[in-house]
Short mmCIF file of C-alpha atoms and ligand atoms in Angstrom, two decimals:
data_model
loop_
_atom_site.label_atom_id
_atom_site.label_comp_id
_atom_site.label_asym_id
_atom_site.label_seq_id
_atom_site.Cartn_x
_atom_site.Cartn_y
_atom_site.Cartn_z
CA MET A 9 20.85 81.12 80.36
CA GLU A 10 17.67 79.22 79.47
CA PRO A 11 15.59 77.82 82.29
CA ALA A 12 15.42 74.03 82.42
CA LYS A 13 12.70 72.37 80.37
CA GLY A 14 11.40 68.88 80.91
CA GLU A 15 12.97 67.30 77.87
CA ARG A 16 16.30 69.06 78.12
CA ALA A 17 19.48 67.18 77.19
CA VAL A 18 22.05 68.20 79.75
CA ARG A 19 25.85 67.99 79.48
CA VAL A 20 27.43 67.72 82.88
CA LEU A 21 31.00 68.13 84.03
CA ILE A 22 31.87 66.84 87.49
CA ILE A 23 35.04 68.23 88.97
CA GLY A 24 37.02 65.96 91.28
CA GLY A 25 38.05 62.30 91.40
CA GLY A 26 37.09 60.66 94.68
CA GLY A 27 34.32 58.59 96.18
CA ARG A 28 32.04 61.59 96.46
CA GLU A 29 32.44 62.35 92.76
CA HIS A 30 31.84 58.73 91.85
CA ALA A 31 28.58 58.78 93.87
CA LEU A 32 27.53 61.97 92.11
CA ALA A 33 28.42 60.57 88.66
CA TRP A 34 26.60 57.29 89.43
CA LYS A 35 23.45 59.11 90.47
CA LEU A 36 23.52 61.75 87.71
CA ALA A 37 24.17 59.08 85.07
CA GLN A 38 20.73 57.70 85.81
CA SER A 39 18.97 60.93 84.95
CA PRO A 40 16.74 60.82 81.85
CA LEU A 41 17.69 64.52 81.29
CA LEU A 42 21.38 63.64 80.86
CA GLU A 43 23.03 63.79 77.51
CA ARG A 44 26.64 63.38 78.51
CA ILE A 45 28.70 63.31 81.61
CA TYR A 46 32.36 64.10 81.96
CA CYS A 47 34.53 64.00 85.07
CA ALA A 48 37.85 65.80 85.63
CA PRO A 49 40.03 64.03 86.56
CA GLY A 50 37.82 61.10 87.68
CA ASN A 51 39.18 57.67 88.52
CA ALA A 52 38.98 54.03 87.40
CA GLY A 53 35.46 53.54 88.86
CA ILE A 54 34.06 56.82 87.57
CA ALA A 55 35.26 55.77 84.10
CA ALA A 56 32.40 53.22 84.06
CA VAL A 57 29.74 55.93 84.31
CA ALA A 58 31.37 59.07 82.92
CA GLU A 59 34.01 60.08 80.42
CA CYS A 60 37.13 60.95 82.46
CA VAL A 61 39.15 63.91 81.34
CA ASP A 62 42.74 64.27 82.40
CA ILE A 63 42.54 67.75 83.94
CA SER A 64 43.25 68.42 87.59
CA ALA A 65 40.40 69.67 89.77
CA VAL A 66 42.30 72.88 90.48
CA ASP A 67 43.42 73.70 86.93
CA ILE A 68 40.70 76.36 86.45
CA ASP A 69 42.05 77.62 83.11
CA ARG A 70 41.89 74.23 81.44
CA LEU A 71 38.58 73.31 83.10
CA GLU A 72 37.02 76.50 81.77
CA GLU A 73 38.44 75.92 78.32
CA PHE A 74 37.10 72.35 78.32
CA ALA A 75 33.66 73.34 79.61
CA LEU A 76 33.29 75.97 76.90
CA LYS A 77 34.52 73.64 74.16
CA LYS A 78 32.13 70.85 75.18
CA LYS A 79 29.23 73.26 75.80
CA ILE A 80 28.79 72.06 79.34
CA ASP A 81 25.36 72.93 80.79
CA LEU A 82 26.24 72.24 84.42
CA ALA A 83 29.54 71.99 86.26
CA VAL A 84 29.29 70.18 89.60
CA VAL A 85 32.22 70.87 91.88
CA GLY A 86 33.21 68.15 94.37
CA PRO A 87 36.16 69.38 96.43
CA GLU A 88 36.68 72.67 98.27
CA ALA A 89 39.99 73.67 96.70
CA PRO A 90 38.66 74.78 93.31
CA LEU A 91 35.76 76.61 95.06
CA ALA A 92 38.19 78.44 97.33
CA ALA A 93 40.25 79.32 94.26
CA GLY A 94 37.26 80.97 92.62
CA LEU A 95 36.30 78.37 90.00
CA ALA A 96 32.61 79.25 90.18
CA ASP A 97 33.29 82.98 89.72
CA ARG A 98 35.38 82.27 86.61
CA PHE A 99 32.78 79.91 85.17
CA HIS A 100 29.99 82.45 85.79
CA ARG A 101 31.95 85.14 83.96
CA ALA A 102 32.28 82.77 81.04
CA GLY A 103 28.49 82.23 81.08
CA LEU A 104 28.72 78.70 82.48
CA ARG A 105 26.33 77.26 85.07
CA VAL A 106 27.89 75.93 88.25
CA PHE A 107 26.73 73.94 91.22
CA GLY A 108 29.11 75.20 93.92
CA PRO A 109 29.54 78.65 95.53
CA GLY A 110 31.94 81.38 94.45
CA ARG A 111 35.03 82.30 96.44
CA GLU A 112 33.06 84.60 98.74
CA GLY A 113 30.56 81.89 99.72
CA ALA A 114 33.36 79.29 99.96
CA ARG A 115 34.95 81.50 102.61
CA LEU A 116 32.74 79.67 105.11
CA GLU A 117 35.12 76.76 104.62
CA TRP A 118 38.45 78.39 103.69
CA SER A 119 38.42 80.73 106.65
CA LYS A 120 37.35 79.30 109.97
CA ILE A 121 37.62 82.73 111.50
CA TRP A 122 35.23 84.18 108.93
CA ALA A 123 32.85 81.26 109.46
CA LYS A 124 32.80 81.81 113.22
CA GLU A 125 32.25 85.54 112.76
CA PHE A 126 29.44 84.86 110.27
CA MET A 127 27.80 82.55 112.79
CA ALA A 128 28.17 85.13 115.52
CA ARG A 129 26.64 87.86 113.29
CA TRP A 130 23.59 85.76 112.46
CA GLY A 131 23.03 84.03 115.80
CA ILE A 132 23.88 80.53 114.59
CA PRO A 133 24.76 78.42 117.65
CA THR A 134 28.47 77.55 117.86
CA ALA A 135 31.14 77.17 120.55
CA ALA A 136 32.34 80.39 122.25
CA PHE A 137 35.57 81.51 120.59
CA ALA A 138 38.34 84.05 120.29
CA VAL A 139 40.59 84.87 117.32
CA PHE A 140 44.39 85.47 117.46
CA ASP A 141 47.15 86.43 115.08
CA ASP A 142 49.77 86.74 117.82
CA TYR A 143 51.26 83.64 119.42
CA ASP A 144 51.98 85.14 122.83
CA ALA A 145 48.52 86.66 123.13
CA ALA A 146 47.01 83.30 122.20
CA CYS A 147 49.08 81.52 124.85
CA ARG A 148 48.01 84.04 127.51
CA HIS A 149 44.38 83.48 126.53
CA LEU A 150 44.79 79.68 126.88
CA GLU A 151 46.39 79.99 130.29
CA LYS A 152 43.82 82.42 131.56
CA HIS A 153 40.70 80.62 130.32
CA TYR A 154 41.58 76.97 129.77
CA ALA A 155 44.00 75.91 132.48
CA GLY A 156 43.23 72.21 133.16
CA ARG A 157 40.30 72.10 130.82
CA PRO A 158 39.84 70.89 127.25
CA VAL A 159 40.01 73.41 124.42
CA VAL A 160 40.03 73.40 120.64
CA VAL A 161 42.59 75.21 118.47
CA LYS A 162 41.87 75.70 114.76
CA ALA A 163 44.07 77.03 111.99
CA ASP A 164 42.12 79.66 110.04
CA GLY A 165 42.82 78.37 106.54
CA LEU A 166 42.51 75.11 104.63
CA ALA A 167 44.85 72.50 106.08
CA ALA A 168 43.75 69.28 104.40
CA GLY A 169 41.59 68.34 107.38
CA LYS A 170 44.54 68.54 109.79
CA GLY A 171 44.08 72.08 111.08
CA VAL A 172 41.98 71.22 114.12
CA THR A 173 43.40 70.09 117.47
CA VAL A 174 41.14 69.03 120.29
CA ALA A 175 43.45 69.46 123.31
CA ARG A 176 42.88 67.98 126.72
CA ASP A 177 44.23 71.09 128.44
CA SER A 178 46.00 74.40 127.77
CA GLY A 179 49.45 72.72 127.75
CA ALA A 180 48.54 70.45 124.84
CA ALA A 181 46.87 73.36 123.14
CA VAL A 182 50.04 75.48 123.39
CA GLU A 183 51.87 72.75 121.49
CA ALA A 184 49.29 72.88 118.72
CA LEU A 185 49.50 76.65 118.64
CA ARG A 186 53.30 76.48 118.34
CA ALA A 187 53.06 74.08 115.43
CA MET A 188 50.63 76.45 113.68
CA MET A 189 51.90 79.92 114.53
CA VAL A 190 55.64 79.46 115.17
CA GLU A 191 56.67 76.42 113.17
CA LYS A 192 54.12 77.23 110.50
CA ASP A 193 53.23 73.62 109.82
CA PHE A 194 50.27 74.76 107.68
CA GLY A 195 51.98 77.78 106.16
CA ALA A 196 49.81 80.86 105.86
CA ALA A 197 46.71 78.83 106.80
CA GLY A 198 47.95 78.77 110.43
CA GLU A 199 49.05 82.37 110.84
CA ARG A 200 45.69 83.19 112.41
CA VAL A 201 43.82 80.80 114.71
CA VAL A 202 40.54 80.26 116.46
CA ILE A 203 40.57 79.13 120.08
CA GLU A 204 37.22 77.78 121.18
CA ASP A 205 35.38 75.90 123.91
CA CYS A 206 35.46 72.13 123.59
CA LEU A 207 31.93 70.81 123.17
CA GLU A 208 30.69 67.44 124.24
CA GLY A 209 28.15 65.31 122.55
CA GLU A 210 27.76 63.36 119.37
CA GLU A 211 28.47 64.58 115.85
CA VAL A 212 26.14 64.54 112.92
CA SER A 213 26.40 66.06 109.43
CA VAL A 214 23.46 67.78 107.83
CA LEU A 215 23.79 68.84 104.23
CA ALA A 216 21.43 70.98 102.22
CA VAL A 217 21.19 71.85 98.55
CA THR A 218 20.62 75.58 98.28
CA ASP A 219 20.41 78.43 95.80
CA GLY A 220 20.96 81.02 98.49
CA SER A 221 17.27 81.69 99.10
CA GLU A 222 15.67 78.27 99.53
CA LEU A 223 17.01 74.89 100.52
CA VAL A 224 16.38 71.16 100.35
CA ILE A 225 17.75 69.40 103.39
CA LEU A 226 19.26 65.93 102.83
CA PRO A 227 19.02 63.02 105.30
CA PRO A 228 21.40 63.45 108.24
CA SER A 229 24.53 61.32 108.19
CA GLN A 230 27.40 60.30 110.43
CA ASP A 231 31.01 60.05 109.40
CA HIS A 232 33.69 58.02 111.21
CA LYS A 233 36.77 60.24 111.09
CA ALA A 234 39.30 58.26 113.15
CA ILE A 235 41.38 55.61 111.47
CA GLY A 236 40.95 53.06 114.32
CA GLU A 237 38.01 51.15 115.62
CA GLY A 238 36.36 52.68 118.66
CA ASP A 239 37.23 56.11 117.18
CA ARG A 240 40.90 55.79 118.10
CA GLY A 241 43.96 57.05 116.35
CA PRO A 242 44.54 59.94 114.00
CA ASN A 243 41.78 61.51 111.94
CA THR A 244 41.30 60.66 108.29
CA GLY A 245 39.12 62.06 105.55
CA GLY A 246 36.46 59.65 106.83
CA MET A 247 36.47 55.85 107.14
CA GLY A 248 32.77 55.24 106.70
CA ALA A 249 29.31 56.79 106.96
CA TYR A 250 25.71 55.99 107.19
CA ALA A 251 22.43 57.74 106.65
CA PRO A 252 19.97 58.65 107.98
CA ALA A 253 21.52 59.17 111.39
CA PRO A 254 18.85 58.38 114.04
CA LEU A 255 20.56 60.81 116.39
CA LEU A 256 18.85 63.62 114.57
CA THR A 257 15.23 63.17 115.58
CA ALA A 258 12.53 64.98 113.61
CA GLU A 259 12.41 67.59 116.34
CA LEU A 260 16.15 68.21 116.27
CA ALA A 261 16.01 68.38 112.44
CA ARG A 262 13.47 71.17 112.69
CA LYS A 263 15.73 72.91 115.15
CA VAL A 264 18.65 72.64 112.71
CA GLU A 265 16.57 74.19 109.98
CA ARG A 266 15.32 76.97 112.28
CA GLU A 267 18.54 77.76 114.10
CA VAL A 268 21.17 76.98 111.50
CA PHE A 269 19.90 76.99 107.94
CA ARG A 270 17.35 79.80 108.07
CA PRO A 271 19.78 82.27 109.70
CA PHE A 272 22.43 81.08 107.23
CA LEU A 273 20.15 82.07 104.31
CA ALA A 274 19.25 85.36 105.99
CA GLY A 275 22.97 86.09 106.45
CA LEU A 276 23.74 85.35 102.82
CA GLU A 277 20.99 87.60 101.66
CA ARG A 278 21.85 90.52 103.97
CA GLU A 279 25.53 90.24 103.11
CA GLY A 280 24.85 89.96 99.39
CA ILE A 281 26.52 86.56 98.95
CA ASP A 282 25.43 84.52 95.92
CA TYR A 283 25.51 80.89 97.09
CA ARG A 284 24.46 78.01 94.90
CA GLY A 285 25.58 74.55 95.92
CA VAL A 286 25.71 72.49 99.04
CA ILE A 287 26.03 73.82 102.54
CA TYR A 288 27.32 71.16 104.94
CA ALA A 289 26.80 71.78 108.65
CA GLY A 290 28.94 69.63 110.94
CA LEU A 291 27.02 69.65 114.20
CA MET A 292 27.62 68.65 117.80
CA VAL A 293 24.44 67.39 119.42
CA SER A 294 24.03 67.14 123.15
CA ARG A 295 20.53 66.23 124.21
CA SER A 296 18.40 69.01 122.81
CA GLU A 297 21.31 71.35 122.16
CA ILE A 298 22.91 71.76 118.75
CA ASN A 299 26.06 73.67 117.83
CA VAL A 300 27.80 74.10 114.53
CA LEU A 301 31.41 72.78 114.62
CA GLU A 302 32.12 73.67 111.05
CA PHE A 303 30.62 74.56 107.68
CA ASN A 304 31.78 72.96 104.51
CA VAL A 305 30.74 74.38 101.18
CA ARG A 306 30.51 71.10 99.31
CA PHE A 307 29.20 67.57 99.55
CA GLY A 308 30.86 65.58 102.34
CA ASP A 309 32.99 62.55 101.58
CA PRO A 310 32.10 59.76 102.46
CA GLU A 311 28.72 61.09 103.66
CA THR A 312 27.57 61.66 100.08
CA GLN A 313 28.25 58.01 99.27
CA ALA A 314 25.71 57.03 101.97
CA ILE A 315 23.20 59.76 101.17
CA LEU A 316 22.75 59.53 97.39
CA PRO A 317 21.67 55.86 97.26
CA LEU A 318 18.72 56.96 99.41
CA LEU A 319 17.57 59.54 96.87
CA GLU A 320 14.71 58.04 94.91
CA SER A 321 14.05 61.00 92.64
CA ASP A 322 16.33 62.46 89.99
CA LEU A 323 19.33 64.46 91.29
CA LEU A 324 20.05 66.37 88.11
CA PRO A 325 16.98 68.69 88.11
CA LEU A 326 17.66 69.49 91.77
CA LEU A 327 21.24 70.57 91.09
CA LEU A 328 20.17 72.47 88.00
CA ALA A 329 17.42 74.32 89.92
CA ALA A 330 19.94 75.29 92.61
CA ALA A 331 22.51 76.41 90.06
CA GLU A 332 19.87 78.49 88.28
CA GLY A 333 18.59 80.08 91.49
CA ARG A 334 15.01 78.78 91.15
CA LEU A 335 14.69 76.20 93.93
CA ALA A 336 11.62 77.80 95.47
CA ALA A 337 9.77 77.96 92.14
CA ALA A 338 10.84 74.44 91.13
CA ARG A 339 10.21 72.83 94.48
CA LYS A 340 6.89 71.23 93.54
CA GLU A 341 7.89 69.85 90.20
CA LEU A 342 11.19 68.60 91.66
CA ASP A 343 9.30 66.27 93.98
CA VAL A 344 12.39 65.27 95.91
CA ARG A 345 11.81 61.80 97.37
CA TRP A 346 13.89 59.67 99.74
CA ARG A 347 13.71 55.97 100.04
CA ASP A 348 12.77 54.35 103.38
CA GLY A 349 15.53 52.42 105.04
CA ALA A 350 19.21 53.30 105.28
CA ALA A 351 22.53 53.24 103.52
CA ALA A 352 26.02 52.56 104.79
CA CYS A 353 29.48 53.12 103.26
CA VAL A 354 32.61 51.26 104.49
CA VAL A 355 35.84 52.79 103.28
CA LEU A 356 38.70 50.46 102.31
CA ALA A 357 42.05 52.20 102.74
CA SER A 358 45.70 51.54 101.95
CA ALA A 359 47.93 50.24 104.76
CA GLY A 360 49.59 53.24 106.47
CA TYR A 361 46.86 55.81 105.68
CA PRO A 362 46.51 58.55 106.94
CA GLY A 363 50.31 58.45 107.05
CA PRO A 364 52.47 57.39 104.06
CA TYR A 365 51.19 54.43 102.00
CA GLU A 366 52.04 52.51 98.87
CA THR A 367 49.96 52.53 95.69
CA GLY A 368 49.68 50.38 92.58
CA LYS A 369 48.23 47.29 94.37
CA VAL A 370 45.91 45.25 92.17
CA ILE A 371 42.32 45.19 93.46
CA GLN A 372 40.47 41.91 93.20
CA GLY A 373 36.85 40.91 93.66
CA LEU A 374 35.07 44.06 92.56
CA GLN A 375 32.69 42.25 90.21
CA GLU A 376 31.87 39.55 92.73
CA ALA A 377 31.28 42.12 95.47
CA ALA A 378 28.87 44.19 93.48
CA PRO A 379 27.39 42.49 90.42
CA ALA A 380 26.05 45.11 88.03
CA GLU A 381 22.42 43.99 88.45
CA GLY A 382 22.71 44.35 92.21
CA SER A 383 23.41 48.06 92.10
CA ALA A 384 20.49 49.12 89.91
CA PRO A 385 19.28 52.31 91.57
CA GLY A 386 15.62 51.43 91.51
CA ARG A 387 16.07 48.40 93.71
CA LYS A 388 14.88 48.34 97.29
CA ASP A 389 18.35 47.18 98.32
CA GLY A 390 21.64 47.08 96.55
CA VAL A 391 25.37 47.33 96.66
CA VAL A 392 27.57 49.80 94.79
CA ILE A 393 31.29 50.27 95.07
CA PHE A 394 32.37 53.86 94.77
CA HIS A 395 35.99 54.31 93.89
CA ALA A 396 38.03 56.91 95.77
CA GLY A 397 41.70 56.37 94.94
CA THR A 398 41.94 53.94 91.98
CA SER A 399 43.49 53.95 88.55
CA PHE A 400 44.30 51.57 85.70
CA ASP A 401 47.79 50.04 85.43
CA SER A 402 49.52 49.49 82.09
CA GLN A 403 47.74 46.17 81.71
CA GLY A 404 44.34 47.74 82.27
CA ARG A 405 43.91 46.29 85.74
CA ILE A 406 42.28 48.39 88.50
CA VAL A 407 44.92 49.30 91.08
CA THR A 408 45.03 51.40 94.24
CA ALA A 409 46.05 55.01 93.77
CA GLY A 410 45.26 56.76 97.06
CA GLY A 411 44.87 56.49 100.80
CA ARG A 412 41.17 55.98 100.69
CA VAL A 413 40.66 53.42 97.93
CA LEU A 414 37.02 52.32 97.82
CA GLY A 415 33.71 53.17 99.48
CA VAL A 416 31.75 49.96 99.62
CA THR A 417 28.15 51.12 99.90
CA ALA A 418 24.91 49.28 100.42
CA TRP A 419 21.35 50.34 100.95
CA ALA A 420 18.48 48.28 102.41
CA GLY A 421 15.29 48.48 104.42
CA SER A 422 17.14 49.09 107.68
CA LEU A 423 20.57 50.15 108.84
CA PRO A 424 21.57 46.71 110.21
CA ALA A 425 20.63 45.16 106.85
CA ALA A 426 22.56 47.81 104.93
CA LEU A 427 25.62 47.32 107.11
CA GLN A 428 25.47 43.60 106.74
CA LYS A 429 25.22 43.88 102.97
CA ALA A 430 28.10 46.34 102.83
CA TYR A 431 30.38 44.16 104.98
CA ARG A 432 29.52 41.04 102.93
CA ALA A 433 30.66 42.90 99.85
CA VAL A 434 33.81 44.11 101.63
CA GLU A 435 34.82 40.52 102.36
CA LYS A 436 34.90 39.75 98.66
CA ILE A 437 37.34 42.51 97.83
CA SER A 438 41.08 42.26 98.37
CA PHE A 439 44.29 44.17 97.73
CA GLU A 440 47.61 44.10 99.50
CA GLY A 441 47.41 46.08 102.70
CA CYS A 442 43.67 46.62 102.57
CA TYR A 443 42.46 48.19 105.84
CA TYR A 444 38.95 49.03 106.97
CA ARG A 445 37.04 49.65 110.19
CA ARG A 446 34.74 46.83 111.24
CA ASP A 447 32.70 49.12 113.44
CA ILE A 448 30.88 51.48 111.08
CA GLY A 449 27.45 52.26 112.53
CA PRO A 450 27.32 50.99 116.12
CA ARG A 451 26.37 54.38 117.56
CA ALA A 452 23.27 54.38 115.43
CA LEU A 453 22.48 50.75 116.20
CA LYS A 454 22.52 51.58 119.90
CA LYS A 455 19.71 54.12 119.46
P1 LIG B 18 36.24 70.77 112.03
O1 LIG B 18 37.17 70.68 110.88
O2 LIG B 18 35.99 72.15 112.57
O3 LIG B 18 34.95 70.00 111.86
O4 LIG B 18 36.93 69.94 113.20
C1 LIG B 18 37.30 68.61 112.99
C2 LIG B 18 36.77 67.81 114.14
O5 LIG B 18 37.27 68.35 115.36
C3 LIG B 18 35.28 67.80 114.30
O6 LIG B 18 34.66 66.85 113.51
C4 LIG B 18 35.16 67.47 115.75
O7 LIG B 18 35.32 66.11 116.00
C5 LIG B 18 36.31 68.22 116.40
N1 LIG B 18 35.89 69.54 116.89
C6 LIG B 18 35.92 70.71 116.19
N2 LIG B 18 35.47 71.69 116.97
C7 LIG B 18 35.19 71.18 118.17
C8 LIG B 18 34.69 71.67 119.40
N3 LIG B 18 34.45 73.00 119.56
N4 LIG B 18 34.53 70.83 120.41
C9 LIG B 18 34.76 69.54 120.28
N5 LIG B 18 35.25 68.97 119.17
C10 LIG B 18 35.45 69.78 118.10
N1 LIG B 19 33.73 63.68 105.82
C1 LIG B 19 34.07 65.01 106.18
C2 LIG B 19 34.08 65.94 105.10
O1 LIG B 19 33.70 65.70 103.97
O2 LIG B 19 34.52 67.07 105.36
#
């Protein structure tokens, strides 16, 4: 593989088809280094900035065939499933460059047990825990240690974001355990579980681009996981986000680097794990204490929609340098710069989500909400609508095609201004059953 040169013409393939992938495509499409950008499978919004290819994000055979045929220089993987399935390993064997870890690195996300043990091995702060593969033993542990006190039960494997139960006491936790280990609600993913202390505090996500030896930390962000205002109701994939999150002061940010990311890199090196991509640390912050709740091995969604509009410099050379393992050497020339101010993303969802919902509803007002000139990336403020679950109907109209439909995103000189801009745009958009939270951001505004 040739190292990147200044005037290189790069052919990119983004894998995935949600708001995160739209944000990546939108930002990468602005790069002067870019020759062509494809997205598999993409969506109706991504089609405006990339050539969508009708291949599923987990169809590794066809993705590999496509990437070879189109001489792709960089594959950028959005979701965890293809990473857990070993997409990056396959692509590497075929001589393709990938932004996203191999199956071994992705284990930090596809096995919560392995992630907890990795943290324990490398002294990364996290809640005290125990691991079980036997239901009765797990129940005894709950009764012995958590009678009348909150506790968290986690299925080991990937469970579409539903594998974690924060239980108010051991009784409620036993129910969750039963669903996982006896009823097998999550199949093999729930055969083994983590039982851990329930932590208090406020959550923040810190993402870093890494090549396994060096890292570039992105502005901290906060997701809003619950469907209802005031953080009530069931958890979703995320109903909105903003960045930077003022909760993470400069001092805490240094602590995260020192106590989480540096030991993470040391652990990778000592365990011989090749990791090129994003590491996402979901943190619980309580005064000056930080603990890792989870690692994800990919960009967060919707966090990425709020982070990328803040990136002033080019994203493509950063991802290339990480994929090529030369972040430390490239650091100076990369000159990663972030814009002052803040960005906010408000997710518009289909009625019923995260439960069952209907699709195929015509979406109106997209042009009015975000006129093309208003989303030019160089502007000090702007609005851009990232599509999550959309497609074209037979008449070429943009219709809903998922639970999370749009991520209405704005950036401005301050968080209140960004939120106001985003909500103004939201009001111009309509589709039958459109639901969104009106309270994205108040925790930050209180600071
Ligand atoms: P995870 O997938 O591990 O991030 O868990 C999903 C959500 O469960 C997190 O975003 C937290 O809100 C919550 N959670 C996970 N672990 C804990 C914990 N030890 N204490 C309190 N809440 C937790
Ligand atoms: N927004 C949470 C995640 O991407 O995992």
